Structures are given as C-alpha cells and as structure tokens.
PDB file of C-alpha atoms in Angstrom:
ATOM      1  CA  UNK A  53       1.635  33.617 -11.792  1.00  0.00           C
ATOM      2  CA  UNK A  54       2.899  31.184 -13.964  1.00  0.00           C
ATOM      3  CA  UNK A  55       5.398  29.248 -11.788  1.00  0.00           C
ATOM      4  CA  UNK A  56       5.237  27.542  -8.473  1.00  0.00           C
ATOM      5  CA  UNK A  57       7.856  26.146  -5.888  1.00  0.00           C
ATOM      6  CA  UNK A  58       6.580  22.567  -4.914  1.00  0.00           C
ATOM      7  CA  UNK A  59       8.539  21.567  -1.684  1.00  0.00           C
ATOM      8  CA  UNK A  60       7.901  17.884  -1.469  1.00  0.00           C
ATOM      9  CA  UNK A  61       8.225  15.708   1.635  1.00  0.00           C
ATOM     10  CA  UNK A  62      10.787  17.760   3.845  1.00  0.00           C
ATOM     11  CA  UNK A  63       9.487  16.732   7.070  1.00  0.00           C
ATOM     12  CA  UNK A  64      10.221  15.462  10.371  1.00  0.00           C
ATOM     13  CA  UNK A  65       9.132  11.659   9.519  1.00  0.00           C
ATOM     14  CA  UNK A  66      12.494  11.325   7.971  1.00  0.00           C
ATOM     15  CA  UNK A  67      14.399  12.693  10.870  1.00  0.00           C
ATOM     16  CA  UNK A  68      12.401  10.494  13.250  1.00  0.00           C
ATOM     17  CA  UNK A  69      14.065   7.398  11.568  1.00  0.00           C
ATOM     18  CA  UNK A  70      17.489   5.805  12.261  1.00  0.00           C
ATOM     19  CA  UNK A  71      18.280   6.123   8.344  1.00  0.00           C
ATOM     20  CA  UNK A  72      18.402  10.034   8.831  1.00  0.00           C
ATOM     21  CA  UNK A  73      21.988   9.593  10.025  1.00  0.00           C
ATOM     22  CA  UNK A  74      22.823   8.564   6.647  1.00  0.00           C
ATOM     23  CA  UNK A  75      20.874  11.594   4.682  1.00  0.00           C
ATOM     24  CA  UNK A  76      22.918  13.127   2.272  1.00  0.00           C
ATOM     25  CA  UNK A  77      22.070  16.594   3.187  1.00  0.00           C
ATOM     26  CA  UNK A  78      20.989  16.997   6.947  1.00  0.00           C
ATOM     27  CA  UNK A  79      20.741  20.505   6.363  1.00  0.00           C
ATOM     28  CA  UNK A  80      18.347  20.431   3.160  1.00  0.00           C
ATOM     29  CA  UNK A  81      16.204  22.886   4.997  1.00  0.00           C
ATOM     30  CA  UNK A  82      18.567  25.740   4.586  1.00  0.00           C
ATOM     31  CA  UNK A  83      18.640  24.981   0.696  1.00  0.00           C
ATOM     32  CA  UNK A  84      15.004  24.765   0.842  1.00  0.00           C
ATOM     33  CA  UNK A  85      14.648  28.170   2.926  1.00  0.00           C
ATOM     34  CA  UNK A  86      16.663  29.914   0.062  1.00  0.00           C
ATOM     35  CA  UNK A  87      14.272  28.628  -2.695  1.00  0.00           C
ATOM     36  CA  UNK A  88      11.373  29.562  -0.874  1.00  0.00           C
ATOM     37  CA  UNK A  89      12.594  33.287  -0.250  1.00  0.00           C
ATOM     38  CA  UNK A  90      13.466  33.604  -3.862  1.00  0.00           C
ATOM     39  CA  UNK A  91      10.045  32.378  -4.868  1.00  0.00           C
ATOM     40  CA  UNK A  92       8.124  34.790  -2.673  1.00  0.00           C
ATOM     41  CA  UNK A  93      10.423  37.870  -3.820  1.00  0.00           C
ATOM     42  CA  UNK A  94       9.539  36.614  -7.530  1.00  0.00           C
ATOM     43  CA  UNK A  95       5.596  36.528  -6.702  1.00  0.00           C
ATOM     44  CA  UNK A  96       5.632  32.743  -7.304  1.00  0.00           C
ATOM     45  CA  UNK A  97       3.230  30.172  -5.781  1.00  0.00           C
ATOM     46  CA  UNK A  98       4.728  28.233  -2.925  1.00  0.00           C
ATOM     47  CA  UNK A  99       3.197  24.703  -2.204  1.00  0.00           C
ATOM     48  CA  UNK A 100       4.223  22.525   0.677  1.00  0.00           C
ATOM     49  CA  UNK A 101       3.579  18.800   0.447  1.00  0.00           C
ATOM     50  CA  UNK A 102       3.665  16.243   3.326  1.00  0.00           C
ATOM     51  CA  UNK A 103       3.623  12.492   2.842  1.00  0.00           C
ATOM     52  CA  UNK A 104       0.920  10.916   5.004  1.00  0.00           C
ATOM     53  CA  UNK A 105       0.442   7.164   5.582  1.00  0.00           C
ATOM     54  CA  UNK A 106      -2.668   7.033   8.020  1.00  0.00           C
ATOM     55  CA  UNK A 107      -3.233   3.990  10.097  1.00  0.00           C
ATOM     56  CA  UNK A 108       0.228   2.691   9.009  1.00  0.00           C
ATOM     57  CA  UNK A 109       1.789   3.194  12.799  1.00  0.00           C
ATOM     58  CA  UNK A 110       4.846   4.097  11.386  1.00  0.00           C
ATOM     59  CA  UNK A 111       6.940   7.622  11.126  1.00  0.00           C
ATOM     60  CA  UNK A 112       4.363   8.635   8.342  1.00  0.00           C
ATOM     61  CA  UNK A 113       1.318   7.784  10.174  1.00  0.00           C
ATOM     62  CA  UNK A 114      -0.184  11.269  11.274  1.00  0.00           C
ATOM     63  CA  UNK A 115      -1.302   9.972  14.762  1.00  0.00           C
ATOM     64  CA  UNK A 116       2.628   9.870  15.676  1.00  0.00           C
ATOM     65  CA  UNK A 117       3.249  13.455  15.182  1.00  0.00           C
ATOM     66  CA  UNK A 118       5.993  13.353  12.540  1.00  0.00           C
ATOM     67  CA  UNK A 119       4.007  14.308   9.716  1.00  0.00           C
ATOM     68  CA  UNK A 120       5.042  18.204   9.871  1.00  0.00           C
ATOM     69  CA  UNK A 121       7.427  20.170   7.998  1.00  0.00           C
ATOM     70  CA  UNK A 122      11.151  20.097   9.402  1.00  0.00           C
ATOM     71  CA  UNK A 123      10.971  22.693  12.220  1.00  0.00           C
ATOM     72  CA  UNK A 124      13.932  24.679  10.391  1.00  0.00           C
ATOM     73  CA  UNK A 125      11.465  25.407   7.390  1.00  0.00           C
ATOM     74  CA  UNK A 126       9.715  28.939   7.081  1.00  0.00           C
ATOM     75  CA  UNK A 127       6.313  28.370   5.893  1.00  0.00           C
ATOM     76  CA  UNK A 128       3.777  31.418   5.930  1.00  0.00           C
ATOM     77  CA  UNK A 129       0.745  30.659   6.872  1.00  0.00           C
ATOM     78  CA  UNK A 130      -0.970  33.258   4.391  1.00  0.00           C
ATOM     79  CA  UNK A 131      -1.319  32.313   0.791  1.00  0.00           C
ATOM     80  CA  UNK A 132       1.276  29.199   0.916  1.00  0.00           C
ATOM     81  CA  UNK A 133      -0.689  26.078   0.529  1.00  0.00           C
ATOM     82  CA  UNK A 134       0.060  22.867   2.351  1.00  0.00           C
ATOM     83  CA  UNK A 135      -1.432  19.584   0.996  1.00  0.00           C
ATOM     84  CA  UNK A 136      -0.988  16.161   2.197  1.00  0.00           C
ATOM     85  CA  UNK A 137      -0.209  12.999  -0.301  1.00  0.00           C
ATOM     86  CA  UNK A 138      -0.547   9.365   0.203  1.00  0.00           C
ATOM     87  CA  UNK A 139       1.033   8.488  -3.242  1.00  0.00           C
ATOM     88  CA  UNK A 140       4.905   9.061  -4.187  1.00  0.00           C
ATOM     89  CA  UNK A 141       4.136  11.815  -6.587  1.00  0.00           C
ATOM     90  CA  UNK A 142       2.211  14.983  -5.442  1.00  0.00           C
ATOM     91  CA  UNK A 143      -0.532  14.867  -8.113  1.00  0.00           C
ATOM     92  CA  UNK A 144      -2.391  11.392  -7.967  1.00  0.00           C
ATOM     93  CA  UNK A 145      -3.919  11.502  -4.345  1.00  0.00           C
ATOM     94  CA  UNK A 146      -4.110  15.364  -3.959  1.00  0.00           C
ATOM     95  CA  UNK A 147      -5.716  18.369  -5.653  1.00  0.00           C
ATOM     96  CA  UNK A 148      -2.327  19.858  -6.681  1.00  0.00           C
ATOM     97  CA  UNK A 149      -3.190  20.079 -10.611  1.00  0.00           C
ATOM     98  CA  UNK A 150      -6.433  21.777  -9.877  1.00  0.00           C
ATOM     99  CA  UNK A 151      -4.668  24.355  -7.466  1.00  0.00           C
ATOM    100  CA  UNK A 152      -1.873  25.052 -10.058  1.00  0.00           C
ATOM    101  CA  UNK A 153      -4.657  25.275 -12.950  1.00  0.00           C
ATOM    102  CA  UNK A 154      -6.554  27.636 -10.526  1.00  0.00           C
ATOM    103  CA  UNK A 155      -3.356  29.767 -10.052  1.00  0.00           C
ATOM    104  CA  UNK A 156      -2.470  30.100 -13.839  1.00  0.00           C
ATOM    105  CA  UNK A 157       0.720  27.978 -12.944  1.00  0.00           C
ATOM    106  CA  UNK A 158       2.769  26.209 -16.053  1.00  0.00           C
ATOM    107  CA  UNK A 159       6.203  26.222 -14.767  1.00  0.00           C
ATOM    108  CA  UNK A 160       7.165  24.025 -11.392  1.00  0.00           C
ATOM    109  CA  UNK A 161      10.401  24.165  -9.482  1.00  0.00           C
ATOM    110  CA  UNK A 162      10.985  20.952  -7.371  1.00  0.00           C
ATOM    111  CA  UNK A 163      12.921  20.272  -4.239  1.00  0.00           C
ATOM    112  CA  UNK A 164      12.531  17.947  -1.266  1.00  0.00           C
ATOM    113  CA  UNK A 165      13.149  14.363   0.092  1.00  0.00           C
ATOM    114  CA  UNK A 166      13.747  11.601  -1.403  1.00  0.00           C
ATOM    115  CA  UNK A 167      15.492  12.695  -4.471  1.00  0.00           C
ATOM    116  CA  UNK A 168      14.694   9.490  -6.583  1.00  0.00           C
ATOM    117  CA  UNK A 169      11.368   8.713  -5.013  1.00  0.00           C
ATOM    118  CA  UNK A 170       8.874  11.456  -4.341  1.00  0.00           C
ATOM    119  CA  UNK A 171      10.620  14.217  -6.064  1.00  0.00           C
ATOM    120  CA  UNK A 172      11.678  12.330  -9.059  1.00  0.00           C
ATOM    121  CA  UNK A 173       8.345  10.767  -9.162  1.00  0.00           C
ATOM    122  CA  UNK A 174       6.590  14.070  -9.281  1.00  0.00           C
ATOM    123  CA  UNK A 175       9.109  15.581 -11.746  1.00  0.00           C
ATOM    124  CA  UNK A 176       8.057  12.641 -14.145  1.00  0.00           C
ATOM    125  CA  UNK A 177       4.277  13.233 -13.699  1.00  0.00           C
ATOM    126  CA  UNK A 178       4.446  16.987 -13.928  1.00  0.00           C
ATOM    127  CA  UNK A 179       6.297  16.765 -17.151  1.00  0.00           C
ATOM    128  CA  UNK A 180       3.822  14.068 -18.497  1.00  0.00           C
ATOM    129  CA  UNK A 181       1.057  16.810 -17.505  1.00  0.00           C
ATOM    130  CA  UNK A 182       2.616  19.613 -19.552  1.00  0.00           C
ATOM    131  CA  UNK A 183       4.623  21.521 -16.976  1.00  0.00           C
ATOM    132  CA  UNK A 184       7.863  22.771 -17.618  1.00  0.00           C
ATOM    133  CA  UNK A 185       9.898  21.384 -14.461  1.00  0.00           C
ATOM    134  CA  UNK A 186      13.132  22.499 -12.956  1.00  0.00           C
ATOM    135  CA  UNK A 187      14.553  19.906 -10.427  1.00  0.00           C
ATOM    136  CA  UNK A 188      16.853  21.821  -7.772  1.00  0.00           C
ATOM    137  CA  UNK A 189      19.225  18.880  -7.707  1.00  0.00           C
ATOM    138  CA  UNK A 190      20.870  20.308  -4.543  1.00  0.00           C
ATOM    139  CA  UNK A 191      17.871  21.092  -2.750  1.00  0.00           C
ATOM    140  CA  UNK A 192      16.880  17.282  -2.672  1.00  0.00           C
ATOM    141  CA  UNK A 193      18.236  14.844  -0.425  1.00  0.00           C
ATOM    142  CA  UNK A 194      18.288  11.037  -0.232  1.00  0.00           C
ATOM    143  CA  UNK A 195      19.662   8.012   1.651  1.00  0.00           C
ATOM    144  CA  UNK A 196      21.774   5.153   0.451  1.00  0.00           C
ATOM    145  CA  UNK A 197      19.421   2.256  -1.271  1.00  0.00           C
ATOM    146  CA  UNK A 198      19.934  -1.329  -0.236  1.00  0.00           C
ATOM    147  CA  UNK A 199      20.221  -3.997  -2.882  1.00  0.00           C
ATOM    148  CA  UNK A 200      17.223  -5.662  -3.755  1.00  0.00           C
ATOM    149  CA  UNK A 201      18.750  -8.879  -1.855  1.00  0.00           C
ATOM    150  CA  UNK A 202      19.731  -7.136   1.378  1.00  0.00           C
ATOM    151  CA  UNK A 203      17.714  -8.437   4.584  1.00  0.00           C
ATOM    152  CA  UNK A 204      14.580  -5.785   5.161  1.00  0.00           C
ATOM    153  CA  UNK A 205      15.848  -5.482   8.785  1.00  0.00           C
ATOM    154  CA  UNK A 206      19.273  -4.753   8.193  1.00  0.00           C
ATOM    155  CA  UNK A 207      21.062  -1.447  10.576  1.00  0.00           C
ATOM    156  CA  UNK A 208      22.050   1.415   9.188  1.00  0.00           C
ATOM    157  CA  UNK A 209      25.731   0.443   9.738  1.00  0.00           C
ATOM    158  CA  UNK A 210      24.847  -2.949   8.110  1.00  0.00           C
ATOM    159  CA  UNK A 211      23.486  -0.937   5.192  1.00  0.00           C
ATOM    160  CA  UNK A 212      26.623   1.184   4.930  1.00  0.00           C
ATOM    161  CA  UNK A 213      28.996  -1.637   4.965  1.00  0.00           C
ATOM    162  CA  UNK A 214      27.246  -3.589   2.256  1.00  0.00           C
ATOM    163  CA  UNK A 215      29.293  -3.419  -0.833  1.00  0.00           C
ATOM    164  CA  UNK A 216      26.045  -4.030  -2.917  1.00  0.00           C
ATOM    165  CA  UNK A 217      24.402  -0.703  -1.281  1.00  0.00           C
ATOM    166  CA  UNK A 218      23.914   2.135  -3.953  1.00  0.00           C
ATOM    167  CA  UNK A 219      25.401   5.348  -2.188  1.00  0.00           C
ATOM    168  CA  UNK A 220      23.356   8.449  -1.961  1.00  0.00           C
ATOM    169  CA  UNK A 221      25.809  10.600  -4.224  1.00  0.00           C
ATOM    170  CA  UNK A 222      25.143   7.884  -6.786  1.00  0.00           C
ATOM    171  CA  UNK A 223      21.368   7.910  -6.248  1.00  0.00           C
ATOM    172  CA  UNK A 224      21.674  11.477  -6.849  1.00  0.00           C
ATOM    173  CA  UNK A 225      23.800  11.273  -9.988  1.00  0.00           C
ATOM    174  CA  UNK A 226      21.753   8.746 -11.462  1.00  0.00           C
ATOM    175  CA  UNK A 227      18.706  10.893 -11.210  1.00  0.00           C
ATOM    176  CA  UNK A 228      20.032  13.912 -12.897  1.00  0.00           C
ATOM    177  CA  UNK A 229      21.224  11.753 -15.801  1.00  0.00           C
ATOM    178  CA  UNK A 230      17.302  10.023 -15.767  1.00  0.00           C
ATOM    179  CA  UNK A 231      15.402  13.311 -15.722  1.00  0.00           C
ATOM    180  CA  UNK A 232      17.548  15.654 -17.680  1.00  0.00           C
ATOM    181  CA  UNK A 233      16.566  16.396 -21.258  1.00  0.00           C
ATOM    182  CA  UNK A 234      13.569  14.013 -20.547  1.00  0.00           C
ATOM    183  CA  UNK A 235      11.409  15.477 -17.945  1.00  0.00           C
ATOM    184  CA  UNK A 236      13.135  18.211 -16.247  1.00  0.00           C
ATOM    185  CA  UNK A 237      16.016  20.846 -16.476  1.00  0.00           C
ATOM    186  CA  UNK A 238      18.611  20.226 -13.706  1.00  0.00           C
ATOM    187  CA  UNK A 239      19.768  23.244 -11.752  1.00  0.00           C
ATOM    188  CA  UNK A 240      21.375  23.997  -8.285  1.00  0.00           C
ATOM    189  CA  UNK A 241      20.131  26.464  -5.839  1.00  0.00           C
ATOM    190  CA  UNK A 242      22.975  28.939  -6.942  1.00  0.00           C
ATOM    191  CA  UNK A 243      21.608  28.687 -10.739  1.00  0.00           C
ATOM    192  CA  UNK A 244      18.035  29.252  -9.708  1.00  0.00           C
ATOM    193  CA  UNK A 245      18.962  32.400  -7.772  1.00  0.00           C
ATOM    194  CA  UNK A 246      21.266  33.686 -10.598  1.00  0.00           C
ATOM    195  CA  UNK A 247      18.670  33.245 -13.154  1.00  0.00           C
ATOM    196  CA  UNK A 248      15.945  34.615 -11.095  1.00  0.00           C
ATOM    197  CA  UNK A 249      13.995  37.722 -12.336  1.00  0.00           C
ATOM    198  CA  UNK A 250      13.455  39.367  -9.043  1.00  0.00           C
ATOM    199  CA  UNK A 251      12.238  42.816  -8.568  1.00  0.00           C
ATOM    200  CA  UNK A 252      14.713  45.724  -7.621  1.00  0.00           C
TER     201      UNK A 252
END
C-alpha cells in the first residue's frame, strides 16, 4: 500500500452554520463517496479527519455534537482510520504522519472542506514532508471569503452583497493556481477515476 485518501473535515459542523447556505458544493459528500469507493477498490488506505475545538462553545466543540462526518458519508469501521485535529492542517496536531509511515504510504489524495484552508494547508505540509499529493479540487468545497475590512458579525446576506467579498469559485480557482506545479497535482474526480489502476 503506497497511497492514501485523506478526507478532511467533511463534517456536520459546517452544515450547522448559517454560512452553509453559501457553500460552493452542498453535495460534496457525493464526490467524496466516489473517491472513497475508488480508493477501496484500489486497496488504498482511507483516513477520515475531523476538526475539533474542545471548549470553544462553537460548532467545532465536540460537546455540541456536530463534530461528526456528514451523515451521507460511507465510512467503514473496519480498517478506516478516524483522527481528530485541532490545527488547520491534518499533520501538526495528529499522528497522521506516523500512521502513513506505518502503512508505507508515499502518495496522498486529498479532498474535503474548506478548499483553501484545511485542505490546501494539508497539501502544502504534505508536500514539504515529501509526499506526492493529488488535490481533487471538485471534491472540495468552500465559502465566499469576506474582505478583511468587513465586520465580523455580518450576515450571510451581507457577505454575499458586499462587492469586496471573494466568491467561492474564485477562492477555488486561486487555490488551484497556488498549488499546481508547486505542492500538488490538481485533478477532478473524473480524472482520478479515469487514471485509477483498479482490479478487474
């Protein structure tokens, strides 16, 4: 086994926030499930990652019950790892690198929420650690990003109405440009499937 699929933060915490109505792909679980099925057929390791902020009182606080995979996801209890992180990337506050080393993994396929935040940060760290990274861009999702001068308490409607807001599609596009040729190979789910070396 030399490859692993890392599913990052595809969790109910995001759906519990009003901002979910502006998520770039509310059906991200469908694409993630496709990648998971491909990984299983290829015999790749599947690792599920959840973001946790204990004691924060927010949607990422495990005490509130939202720190769990989106209900549409199909995780197997046997052999598929589930880890919790408290940093943006999936390495710094977890034993992910140790687990990957134990399984002989050198290539990573990444997907999840949010495109430019936890998924991109994980891709950059993974690349620096020597992994070959494939960033499956259409199996990621994100939100519009407010301008740095926008009020912290603005509503979703105000966020979307503000001409300074960076649209989610532009966030994804910029992430592709930032990662491609430097930290990761950019691919779509269809491209991953087309290139998959699957048993007959």
